[in-house]
Short mmCIF file of C-alpha atoms in Angstrom, two decimals:
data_model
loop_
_atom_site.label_atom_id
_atom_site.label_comp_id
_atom_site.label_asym_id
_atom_site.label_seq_id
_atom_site.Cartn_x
_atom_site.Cartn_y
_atom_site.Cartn_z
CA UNK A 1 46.69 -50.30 -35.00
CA UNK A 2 46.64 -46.53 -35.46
CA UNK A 3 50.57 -46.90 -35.66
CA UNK A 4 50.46 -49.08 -37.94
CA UNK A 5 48.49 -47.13 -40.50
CA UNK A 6 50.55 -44.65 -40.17
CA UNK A 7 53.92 -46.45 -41.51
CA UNK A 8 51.58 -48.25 -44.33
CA UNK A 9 50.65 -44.44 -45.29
CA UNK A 10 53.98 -43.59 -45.12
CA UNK A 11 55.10 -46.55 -47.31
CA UNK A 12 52.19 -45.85 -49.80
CA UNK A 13 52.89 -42.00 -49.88
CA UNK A 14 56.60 -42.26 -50.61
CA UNK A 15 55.61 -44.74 -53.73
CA UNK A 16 53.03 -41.79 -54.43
CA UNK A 17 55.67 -39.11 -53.81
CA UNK A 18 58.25 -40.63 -56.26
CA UNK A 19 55.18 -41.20 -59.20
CA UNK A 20 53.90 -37.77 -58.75
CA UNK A 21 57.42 -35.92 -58.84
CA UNK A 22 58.16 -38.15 -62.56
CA UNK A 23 55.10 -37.09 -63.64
CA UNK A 24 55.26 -33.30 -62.53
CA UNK A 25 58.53 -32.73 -63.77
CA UNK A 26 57.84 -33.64 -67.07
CA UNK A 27 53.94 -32.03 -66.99
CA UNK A 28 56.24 -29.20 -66.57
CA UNK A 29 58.28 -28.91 -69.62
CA UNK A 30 55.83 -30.19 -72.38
CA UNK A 31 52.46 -28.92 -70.80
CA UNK A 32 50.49 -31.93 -71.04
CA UNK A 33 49.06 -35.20 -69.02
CA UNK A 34 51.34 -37.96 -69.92
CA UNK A 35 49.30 -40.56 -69.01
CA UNK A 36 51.52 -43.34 -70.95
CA UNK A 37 53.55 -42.65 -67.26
CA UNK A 38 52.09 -45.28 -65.63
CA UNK A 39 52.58 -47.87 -68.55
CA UNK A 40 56.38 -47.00 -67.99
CA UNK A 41 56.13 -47.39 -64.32
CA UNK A 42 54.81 -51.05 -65.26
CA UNK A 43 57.25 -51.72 -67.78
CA UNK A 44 60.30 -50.50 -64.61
CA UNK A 45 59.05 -53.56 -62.98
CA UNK A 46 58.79 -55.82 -65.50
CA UNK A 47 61.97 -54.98 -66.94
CA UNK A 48 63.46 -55.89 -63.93
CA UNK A 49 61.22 -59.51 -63.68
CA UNK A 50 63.02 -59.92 -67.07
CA UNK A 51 66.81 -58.84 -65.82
CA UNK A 52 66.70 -60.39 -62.45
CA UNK A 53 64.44 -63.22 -62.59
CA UNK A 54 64.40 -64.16 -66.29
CA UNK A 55 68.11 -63.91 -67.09
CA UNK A 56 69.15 -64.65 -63.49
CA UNK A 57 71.35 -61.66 -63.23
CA UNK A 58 72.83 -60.36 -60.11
CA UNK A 59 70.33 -57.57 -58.77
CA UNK A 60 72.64 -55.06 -58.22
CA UNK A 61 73.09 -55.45 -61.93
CA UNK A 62 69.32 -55.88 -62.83
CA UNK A 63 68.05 -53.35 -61.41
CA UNK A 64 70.09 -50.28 -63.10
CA UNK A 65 69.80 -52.03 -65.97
CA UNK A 66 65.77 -52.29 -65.66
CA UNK A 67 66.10 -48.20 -64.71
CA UNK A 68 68.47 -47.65 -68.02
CA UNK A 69 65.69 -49.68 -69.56
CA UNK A 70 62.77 -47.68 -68.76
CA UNK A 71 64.64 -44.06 -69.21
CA UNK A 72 65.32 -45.30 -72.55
CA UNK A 73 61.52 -46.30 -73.14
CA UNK A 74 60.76 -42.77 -71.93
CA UNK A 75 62.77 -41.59 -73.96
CA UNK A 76 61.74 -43.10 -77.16
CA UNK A 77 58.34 -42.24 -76.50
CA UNK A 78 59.72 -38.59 -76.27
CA UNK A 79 61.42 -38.90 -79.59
CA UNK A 80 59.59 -41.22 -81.51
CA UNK A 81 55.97 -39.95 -80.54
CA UNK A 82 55.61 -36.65 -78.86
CA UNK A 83 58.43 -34.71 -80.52
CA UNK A 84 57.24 -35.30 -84.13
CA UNK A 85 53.95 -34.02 -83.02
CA UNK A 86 54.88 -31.21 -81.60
CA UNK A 87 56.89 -30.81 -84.86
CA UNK A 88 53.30 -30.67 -86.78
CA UNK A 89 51.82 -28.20 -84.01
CA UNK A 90 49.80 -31.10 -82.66
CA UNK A 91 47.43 -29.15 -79.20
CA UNK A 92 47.90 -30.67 -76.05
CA UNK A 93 44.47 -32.24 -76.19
CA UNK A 94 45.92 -34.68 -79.09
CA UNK A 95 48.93 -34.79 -77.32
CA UNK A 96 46.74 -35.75 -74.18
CA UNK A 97 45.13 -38.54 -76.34
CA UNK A 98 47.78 -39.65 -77.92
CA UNK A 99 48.93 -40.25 -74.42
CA UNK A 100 46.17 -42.06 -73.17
CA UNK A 101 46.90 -44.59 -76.22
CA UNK A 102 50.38 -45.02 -75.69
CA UNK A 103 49.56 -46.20 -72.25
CA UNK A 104 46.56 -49.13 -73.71
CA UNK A 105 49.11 -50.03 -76.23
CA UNK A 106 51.90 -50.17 -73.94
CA UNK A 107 50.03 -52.31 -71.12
CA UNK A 108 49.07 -54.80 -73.83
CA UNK A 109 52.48 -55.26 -74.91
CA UNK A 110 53.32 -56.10 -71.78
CA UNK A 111 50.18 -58.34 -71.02
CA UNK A 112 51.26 -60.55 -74.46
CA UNK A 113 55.11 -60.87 -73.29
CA UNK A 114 55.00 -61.63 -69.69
CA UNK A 115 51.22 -62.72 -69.70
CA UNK A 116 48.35 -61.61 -67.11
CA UNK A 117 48.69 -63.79 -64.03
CA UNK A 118 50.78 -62.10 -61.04
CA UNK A 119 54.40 -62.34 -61.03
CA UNK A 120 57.00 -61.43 -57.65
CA UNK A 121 60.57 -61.06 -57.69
CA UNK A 122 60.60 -62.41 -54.31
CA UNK A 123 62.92 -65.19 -54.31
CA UNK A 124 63.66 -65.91 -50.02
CA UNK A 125 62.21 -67.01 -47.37
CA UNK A 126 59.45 -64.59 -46.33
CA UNK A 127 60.64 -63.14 -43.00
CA UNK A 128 58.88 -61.52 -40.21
CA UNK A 129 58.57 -57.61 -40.03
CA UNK A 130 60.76 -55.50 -37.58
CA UNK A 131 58.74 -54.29 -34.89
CA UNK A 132 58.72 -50.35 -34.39
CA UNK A 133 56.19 -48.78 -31.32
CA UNK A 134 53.72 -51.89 -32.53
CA UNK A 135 53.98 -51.50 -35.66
CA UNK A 136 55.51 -54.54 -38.24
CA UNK A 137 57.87 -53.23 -41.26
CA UNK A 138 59.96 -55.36 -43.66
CA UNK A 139 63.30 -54.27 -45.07
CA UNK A 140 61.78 -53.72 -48.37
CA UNK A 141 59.50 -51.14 -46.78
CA UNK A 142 62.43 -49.28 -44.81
CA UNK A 143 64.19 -49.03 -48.13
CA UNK A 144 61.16 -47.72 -49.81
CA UNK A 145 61.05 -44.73 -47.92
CA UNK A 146 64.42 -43.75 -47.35
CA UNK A 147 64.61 -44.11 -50.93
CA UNK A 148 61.95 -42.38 -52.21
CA UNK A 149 63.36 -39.28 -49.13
CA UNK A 150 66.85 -39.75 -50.87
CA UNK A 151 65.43 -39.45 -54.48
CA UNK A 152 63.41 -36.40 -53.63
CA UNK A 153 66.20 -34.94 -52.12
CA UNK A 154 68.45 -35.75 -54.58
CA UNK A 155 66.00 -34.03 -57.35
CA UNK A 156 65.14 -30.92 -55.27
CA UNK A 157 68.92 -29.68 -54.87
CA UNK A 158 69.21 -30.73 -58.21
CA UNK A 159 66.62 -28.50 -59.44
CA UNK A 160 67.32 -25.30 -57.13
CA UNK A 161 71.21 -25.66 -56.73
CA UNK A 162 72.87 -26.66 -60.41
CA UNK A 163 72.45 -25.19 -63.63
CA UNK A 164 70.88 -27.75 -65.59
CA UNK A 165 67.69 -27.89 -62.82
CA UNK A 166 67.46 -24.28 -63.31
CA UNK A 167 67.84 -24.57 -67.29
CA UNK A 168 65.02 -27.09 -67.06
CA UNK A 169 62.90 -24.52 -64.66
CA UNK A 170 63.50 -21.94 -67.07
CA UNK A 171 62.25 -23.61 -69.55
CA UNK A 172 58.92 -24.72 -67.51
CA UNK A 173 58.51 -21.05 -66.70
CA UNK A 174 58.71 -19.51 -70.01
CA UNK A 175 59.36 -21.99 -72.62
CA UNK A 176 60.03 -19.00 -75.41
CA UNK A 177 62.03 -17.04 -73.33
CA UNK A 178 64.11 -19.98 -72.83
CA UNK A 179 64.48 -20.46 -76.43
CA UNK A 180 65.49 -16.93 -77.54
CA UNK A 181 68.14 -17.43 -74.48
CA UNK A 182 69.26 -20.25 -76.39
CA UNK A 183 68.40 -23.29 -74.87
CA UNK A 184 68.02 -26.56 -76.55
CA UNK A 185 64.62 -26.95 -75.24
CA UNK A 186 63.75 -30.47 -77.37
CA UNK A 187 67.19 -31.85 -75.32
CA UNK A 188 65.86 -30.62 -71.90
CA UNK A 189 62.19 -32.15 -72.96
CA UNK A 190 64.23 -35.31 -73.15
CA UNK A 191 66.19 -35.10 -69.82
CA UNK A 192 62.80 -34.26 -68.10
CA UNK A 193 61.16 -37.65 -69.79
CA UNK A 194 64.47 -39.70 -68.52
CA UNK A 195 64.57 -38.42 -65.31
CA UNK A 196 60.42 -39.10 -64.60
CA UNK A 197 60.93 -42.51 -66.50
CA UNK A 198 63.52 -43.38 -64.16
CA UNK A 199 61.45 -42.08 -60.54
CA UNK A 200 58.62 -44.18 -62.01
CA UNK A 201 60.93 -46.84 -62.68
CA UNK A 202 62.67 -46.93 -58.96
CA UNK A 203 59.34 -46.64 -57.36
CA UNK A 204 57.48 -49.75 -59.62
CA UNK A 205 60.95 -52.03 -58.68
CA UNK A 206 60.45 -51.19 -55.28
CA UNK A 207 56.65 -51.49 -54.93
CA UNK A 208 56.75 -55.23 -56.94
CA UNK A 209 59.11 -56.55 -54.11
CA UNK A 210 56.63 -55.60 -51.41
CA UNK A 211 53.38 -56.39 -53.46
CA UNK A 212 53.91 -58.74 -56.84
CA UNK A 213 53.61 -57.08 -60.26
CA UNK A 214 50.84 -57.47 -62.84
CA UNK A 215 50.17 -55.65 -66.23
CA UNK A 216 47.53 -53.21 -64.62
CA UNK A 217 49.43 -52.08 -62.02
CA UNK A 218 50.39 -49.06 -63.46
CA UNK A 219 46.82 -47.17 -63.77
CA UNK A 220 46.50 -46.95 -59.36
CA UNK A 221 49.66 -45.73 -59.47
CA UNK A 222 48.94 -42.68 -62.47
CA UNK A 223 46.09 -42.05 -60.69
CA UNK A 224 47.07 -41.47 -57.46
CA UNK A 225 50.21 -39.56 -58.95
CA UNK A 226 47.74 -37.62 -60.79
CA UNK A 227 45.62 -36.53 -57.70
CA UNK A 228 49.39 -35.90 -56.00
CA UNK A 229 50.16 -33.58 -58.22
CA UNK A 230 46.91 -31.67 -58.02
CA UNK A 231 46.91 -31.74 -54.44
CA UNK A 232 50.48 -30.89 -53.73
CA UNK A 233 50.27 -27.85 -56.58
CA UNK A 234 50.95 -28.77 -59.93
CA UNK A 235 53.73 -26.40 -60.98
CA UNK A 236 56.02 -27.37 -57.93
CA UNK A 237 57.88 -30.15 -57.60
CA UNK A 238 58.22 -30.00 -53.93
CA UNK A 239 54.39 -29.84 -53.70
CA UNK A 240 53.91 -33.31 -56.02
CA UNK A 241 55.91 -35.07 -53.41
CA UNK A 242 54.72 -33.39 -50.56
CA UNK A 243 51.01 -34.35 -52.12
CA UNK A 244 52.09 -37.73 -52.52
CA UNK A 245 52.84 -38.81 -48.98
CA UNK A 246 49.82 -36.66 -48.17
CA UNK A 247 47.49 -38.89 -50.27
CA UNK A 248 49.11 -41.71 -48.47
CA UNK A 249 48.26 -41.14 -45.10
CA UNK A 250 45.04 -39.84 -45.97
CA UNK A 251 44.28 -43.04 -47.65
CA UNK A 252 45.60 -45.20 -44.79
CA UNK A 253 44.66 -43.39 -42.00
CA UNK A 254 40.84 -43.50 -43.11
CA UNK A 255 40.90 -47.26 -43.22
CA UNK A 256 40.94 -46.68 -39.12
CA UNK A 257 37.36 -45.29 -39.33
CA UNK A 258 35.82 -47.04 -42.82
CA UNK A 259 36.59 -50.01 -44.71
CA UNK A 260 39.20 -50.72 -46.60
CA UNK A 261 37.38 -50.61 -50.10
CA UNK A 262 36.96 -46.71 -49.60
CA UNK A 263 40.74 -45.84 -50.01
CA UNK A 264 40.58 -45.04 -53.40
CA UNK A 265 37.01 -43.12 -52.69
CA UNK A 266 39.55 -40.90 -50.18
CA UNK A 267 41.64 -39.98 -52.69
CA UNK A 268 39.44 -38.70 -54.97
CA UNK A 269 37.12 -36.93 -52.20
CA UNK A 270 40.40 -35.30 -51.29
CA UNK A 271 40.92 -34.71 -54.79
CA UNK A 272 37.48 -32.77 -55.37
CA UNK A 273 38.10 -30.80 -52.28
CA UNK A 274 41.00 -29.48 -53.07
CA UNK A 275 39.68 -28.36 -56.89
CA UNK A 276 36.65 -26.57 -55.18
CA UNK A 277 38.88 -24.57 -52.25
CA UNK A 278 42.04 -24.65 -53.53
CA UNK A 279 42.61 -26.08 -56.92
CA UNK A 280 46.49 -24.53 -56.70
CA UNK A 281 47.26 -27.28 -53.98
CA UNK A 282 49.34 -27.06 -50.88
CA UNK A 283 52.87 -25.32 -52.14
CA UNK A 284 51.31 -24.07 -55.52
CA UNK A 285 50.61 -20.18 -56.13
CA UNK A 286 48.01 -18.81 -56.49
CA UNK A 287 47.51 -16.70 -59.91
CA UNK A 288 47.70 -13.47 -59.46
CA UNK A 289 45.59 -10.29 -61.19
CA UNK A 290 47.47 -8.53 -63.39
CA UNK A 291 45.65 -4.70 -63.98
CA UNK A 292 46.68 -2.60 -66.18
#
C-alpha cells in the first residue's frame, strides 16, 4: 500500500509541479496572484474535449492545437485585461481582483458551452495498470510524470542557459533596470503568460485523461499550485516545482495514517507551517538586512 501512495503522490505532485511553475513564472514578471490561472488550466482541457472529441480530430493534432488554444487565451487576458491596467497604474490588489473575476467569469463560460456534468476524453477499453514493486500505474500516469520531469527540465535550462530566460529573469529581478537596459518588458510579460498558459494547459490535458474534466476543476488545481509556490519559495522556479511534487507526496502519503478527506487539510497545514518557520520556502532566500 505504502508503495502505492507513493507513485499516486508522485503522479499528483508532477500535475502540482507543472501548475505551480505556470503560475510562478508569470507571478514573477507582473508581481501579482493570477488567479484566472486555474480557469485557463480548465479551459486546456476543455479545449482539447472540443478538438479531439468534438471535432474528432487526430490527437496528435488536438492536443497542440488545445495548447496553441490556451497560450492564446493567456495571452489575450495579458493584452486585453492586465496590460491596459497596468497602462492606468492599476495596484496589484485590483490587479489581484480583477484576477479573481476573470477566473468566475471564465469558469462560467465554460459551464454554459460544454455544460456541468463530467466529461472524459477516454475513448478505449479501460486497461489494467502495469504493476511496479506492488504498485498499479496506467500509461497515462507514466506519461504524466515523465512529462511534467521533461517540461521542467525543458524550462529550467531554458531559463539559466539562453538569453531570452535570462531577459525574462532580468526583468523579474529588477523590472526598471530592465527597462532602462532596453527591454521590451510588455513583450516578455506576454511570453511569461504563454509559456504558464501552456504548463497549465499540458498538465489539465493530461490530468482529464486519468480523472474526467468538469468546469470546477481548475480551483484544486490553483490552490494547490498556490501553496506550491509558497512552499517551494516563491521567487524560484526550481522551488515551485520542487514544492509541487512535495505537496504531492505529502498529500498522499498522509492518506496511509488518516482518511482520505484530510488531503486537502495537509496541504494547507503544510502551508501554515511553512508561513510561520519559513515563509521563503525550500529553495527561496531569505531577505537579507541591508545597514547602512
Amino acid at each position: 500500500m505504502l508503495n502505492q501512495l507513493l507513485l499516486n503522490g508522485l503522479i499528483a505532485g508532477s500535475i502540482y509541479s507543472l501548475v505551480a511553475l505556470g503560475f510562478a513564472l508569470i507571478y514573477q514578471t507582473v508581481r501579482f496572484f493570477h488567479f484566472a490561472h486555474g480557469a485557463v488550466y480548465t479551459f486546456g482541457a476543455y479545449f482539447a474535449y472540443l478538438f479531439f472529441i468534438q471535432l474528432g480530430l487526430d490527437r496528435w493534432l488536438a492536443f497542440p492545437l488545445a495548447c496553441l488554444a490556451t497560450m492564446l487565451l493567456g495571452g489575450a487576458l495579458e493584452l486585453g485585461i492586465y496590460k491596459p491596467m497596468r497602462t492606468r497604474k492599476a495596484t496589484d490588489l485590483t490587479l489581484l481582483i480583477a484576477s479573481l473575476g476573470l477566473y468566475i467569469l471564465l469558469q462560467n463560460v465554460i459551464s454554459m458551452v460544454w455544460g456541468d456534468d463530467t466529461k472524459t476524453m477516454r475513448t478505449g477499453e479501460v486497461v489494467e495498470g502495469h504493476e511496479f514493486f506492488g504498485a498499479r500505474i496506467t500509461d497515462i500516469q507514466i506519461t504524466i510524470i515523465f512529462a511534467s520531469l521533461g517540461l521542467i527540465t525543458l524550462i529550467t535550462l531554458i531559463m539559466t542557459q539562453m538569453r531570452f530566460g535570462k531577459t525574462l529573469r532580468a526583468l523579474a529581478n529588477d523590472p526598471e533596470l530592465a527597462r532602462l537596459s532596453g527591454v521590451n518588458s510588455d513583450r516578455y510579460i506576454l511570453y511569461a503568460f504563454a509559456i504558464g498558459s501552456f504548463l497549465a494547459a499540458v498538465a489539465a490535458i493530461m490530468i482529464s485523461f486519468d480523472t474526467d474534466m468538469t468546469p470546477t476543476m481548475g480551483f484544486n488545481a490553483l490552490v494547490m499550485g498556490v501553496i506550491a509556490v509558497i512552499v517551494g519559495g516563491i521567487n524560484s522556479l526550481p522551488g515551485a516545482a520542487l514544492g509541487g511534487l512535495f505537496i504531492g507526496l505529502a498529500q498522499n502519503l498522509g492518506v496511509y495514517w488518516l482518511p482520505s478527506k484530510w488531503q486537502d487539510t495537509i496541504a494547507f497545514a503544510i502551508l501554515i507551517l511553512f508561513l510561520l518557520f519559513r515563509p521563503y520556502g525550500i529553495l527561496g532566500k531569505k531577505p537579507q538586512k541591508v545597514q547602512v
